[in-house]
Coordinates of C-alpha atoms in Angstrom, one line a residue:
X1 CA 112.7 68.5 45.5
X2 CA 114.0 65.4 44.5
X3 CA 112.3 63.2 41.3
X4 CA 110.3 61.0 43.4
X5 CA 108.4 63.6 45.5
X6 CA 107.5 65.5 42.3
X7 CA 106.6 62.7 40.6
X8 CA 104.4 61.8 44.0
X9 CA 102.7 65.4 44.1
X10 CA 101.9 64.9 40.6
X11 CA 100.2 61.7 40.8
X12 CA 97.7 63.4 44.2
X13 CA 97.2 66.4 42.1
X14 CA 96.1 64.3 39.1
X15 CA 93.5 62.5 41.6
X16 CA 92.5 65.5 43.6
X17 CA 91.3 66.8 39.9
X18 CA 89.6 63.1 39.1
X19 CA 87.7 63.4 42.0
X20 CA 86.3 66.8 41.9
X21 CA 85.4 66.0 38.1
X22 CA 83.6 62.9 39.3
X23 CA 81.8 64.9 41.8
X24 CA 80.9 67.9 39.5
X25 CA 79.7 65.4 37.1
X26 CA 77.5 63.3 39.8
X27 CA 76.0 66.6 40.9
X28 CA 75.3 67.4 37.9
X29 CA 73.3 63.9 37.5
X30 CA 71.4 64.0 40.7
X31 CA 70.2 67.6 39.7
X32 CA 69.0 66.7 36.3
X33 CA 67.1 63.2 37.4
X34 CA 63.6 63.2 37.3
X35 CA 61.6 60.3 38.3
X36 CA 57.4 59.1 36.9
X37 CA 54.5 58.5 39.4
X38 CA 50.9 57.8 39.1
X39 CA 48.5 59.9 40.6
X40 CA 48.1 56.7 43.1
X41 CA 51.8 56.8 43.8
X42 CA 51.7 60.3 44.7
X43 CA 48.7 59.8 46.9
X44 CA 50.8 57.4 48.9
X45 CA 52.7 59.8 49.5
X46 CA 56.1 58.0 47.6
X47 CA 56.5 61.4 45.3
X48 CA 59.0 64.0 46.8
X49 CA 58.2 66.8 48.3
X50 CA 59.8 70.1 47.3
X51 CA 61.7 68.1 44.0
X52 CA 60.9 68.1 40.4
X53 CA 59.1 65.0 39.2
X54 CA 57.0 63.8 36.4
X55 CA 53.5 62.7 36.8
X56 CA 51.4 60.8 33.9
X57 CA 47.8 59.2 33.5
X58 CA 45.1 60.6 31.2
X59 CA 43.2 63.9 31.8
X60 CA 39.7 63.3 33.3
X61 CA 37.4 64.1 31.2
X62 CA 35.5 67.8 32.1
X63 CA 38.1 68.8 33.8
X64 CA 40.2 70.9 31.8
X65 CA 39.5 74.5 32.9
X66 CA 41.3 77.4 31.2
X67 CA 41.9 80.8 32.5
X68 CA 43.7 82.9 30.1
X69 CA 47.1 81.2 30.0
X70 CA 46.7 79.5 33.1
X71 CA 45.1 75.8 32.5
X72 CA 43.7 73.8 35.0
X73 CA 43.1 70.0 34.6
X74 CA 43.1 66.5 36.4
X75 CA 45.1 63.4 35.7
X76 CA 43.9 60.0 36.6
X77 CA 45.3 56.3 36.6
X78 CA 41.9 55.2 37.0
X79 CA 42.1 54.8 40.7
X80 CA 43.3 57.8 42.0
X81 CA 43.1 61.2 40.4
X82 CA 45.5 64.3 40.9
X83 CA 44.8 68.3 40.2
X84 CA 47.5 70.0 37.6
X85 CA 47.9 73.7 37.2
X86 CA 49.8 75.1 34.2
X87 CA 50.7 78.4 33.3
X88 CA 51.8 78.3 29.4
X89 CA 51.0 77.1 26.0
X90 CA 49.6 73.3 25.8
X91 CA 50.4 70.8 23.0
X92 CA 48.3 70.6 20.3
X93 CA 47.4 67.1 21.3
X94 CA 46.4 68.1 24.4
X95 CA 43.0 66.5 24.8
X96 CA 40.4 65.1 27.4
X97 CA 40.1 61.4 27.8
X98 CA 44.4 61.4 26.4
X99 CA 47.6 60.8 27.5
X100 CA 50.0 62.9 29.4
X101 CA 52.7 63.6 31.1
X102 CA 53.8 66.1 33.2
X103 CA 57.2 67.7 34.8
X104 CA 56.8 69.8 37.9
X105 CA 56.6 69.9 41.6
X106 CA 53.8 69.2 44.1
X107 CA 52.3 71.6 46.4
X108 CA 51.5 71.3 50.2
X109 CA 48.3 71.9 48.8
X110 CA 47.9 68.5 46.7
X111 CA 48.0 71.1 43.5
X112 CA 50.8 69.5 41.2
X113 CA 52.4 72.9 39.8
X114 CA 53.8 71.8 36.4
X115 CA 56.2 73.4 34.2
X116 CA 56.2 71.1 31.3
X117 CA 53.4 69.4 29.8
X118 CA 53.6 66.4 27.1
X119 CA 50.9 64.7 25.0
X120 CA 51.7 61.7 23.6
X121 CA 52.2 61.9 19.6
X122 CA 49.3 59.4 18.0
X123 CA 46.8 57.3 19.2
X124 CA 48.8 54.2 19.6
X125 CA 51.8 55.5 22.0
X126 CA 51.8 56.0 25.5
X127 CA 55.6 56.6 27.2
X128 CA 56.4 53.2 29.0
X129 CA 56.3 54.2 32.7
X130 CA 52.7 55.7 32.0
X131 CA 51.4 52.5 30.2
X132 CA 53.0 49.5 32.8
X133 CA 51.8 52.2 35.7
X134 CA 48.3 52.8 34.1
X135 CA 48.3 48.3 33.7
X136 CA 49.0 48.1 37.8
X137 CA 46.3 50.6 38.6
X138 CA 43.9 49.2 36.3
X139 CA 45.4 45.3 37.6
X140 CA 44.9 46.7 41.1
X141 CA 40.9 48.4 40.9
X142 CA 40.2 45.0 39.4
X143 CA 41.6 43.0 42.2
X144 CA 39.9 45.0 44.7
X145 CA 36.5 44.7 43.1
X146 CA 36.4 41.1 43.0
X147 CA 34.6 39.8 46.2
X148 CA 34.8 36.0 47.4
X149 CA 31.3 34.7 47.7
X150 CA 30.2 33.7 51.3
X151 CA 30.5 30.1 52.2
X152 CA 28.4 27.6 51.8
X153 CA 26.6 26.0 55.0
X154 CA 25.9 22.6 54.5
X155 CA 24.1 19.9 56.6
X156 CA 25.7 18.3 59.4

């Protein structure tokens, strides 16, 4: 083989082994990405189906229902509210009427199956996507509460 053709195998070799090693890596990405959604989004139907995803609001008050290790609760936005099942240990912060977030997948059912479950750490944090989610659903019930009044009839 002369210089130049070994020199040119080399060089296609060296970006065969970029390119799976950008695609390994990218996979690896795509798996590992988890996206937020309100209860409202996931109503809407914008939440996958059959992926993992988080889901955050605050847990309704009376409805955290355990079962041994299996807890059952709602999470609401204020709007919309969505059922969570959890089999496992919850924070310690874990309250009604608080903050949280959670990672799993939803059901056909409507019943979000979560494997993770997050409180948020003191009384003044909330994670950013739940807060600014939590200010459009509250921006959004008072928007569609307010009613323009019926118009005036005057004489002709």
């Amino acid at each position: 083989m002369k210089p130049r053709t070994k020199r040119f195998a080399l060089i296609a070799a060296g970006i065969v082994v970029l390119c799976a090693a950008a695609a390994f890596v990218l996979n690896a990405f795509q798996s590992n990405l988890v996206f937020f959604f309100t209860p409202t989004q996931v109503s809407k139907g914008e939440a996958p189906k059959g992926r993992t995803f988080r889901a955050g609001g605050m847990v309704k008050e009376g409805s955290l229902v355990r079962d041994g290790n299996t807890v059952r609760f709602v999470i609401t936005d204020t709007v919309n509210e969505m059922p969570v099942t959890y089999v496992g240990l919850l924070p310690d912060l874990f309250k009604e009427g608080k903050g949280v977030v959670s990672q799993g997948k939803l059901g056909d059912d409507g019943l979000f199956v979560a494997t993770e479950v997050l409180a948020k750490h003191d009384e003044n944090y909330m994670p950013p996507e739940a807060q600014h989610a939590m200010d459009q659903a509250a921006a959004a019930k008072a928007a569609k509460s307010v009613q323009t009044p019926a118009p005036i009839k005057g004489n002709p």
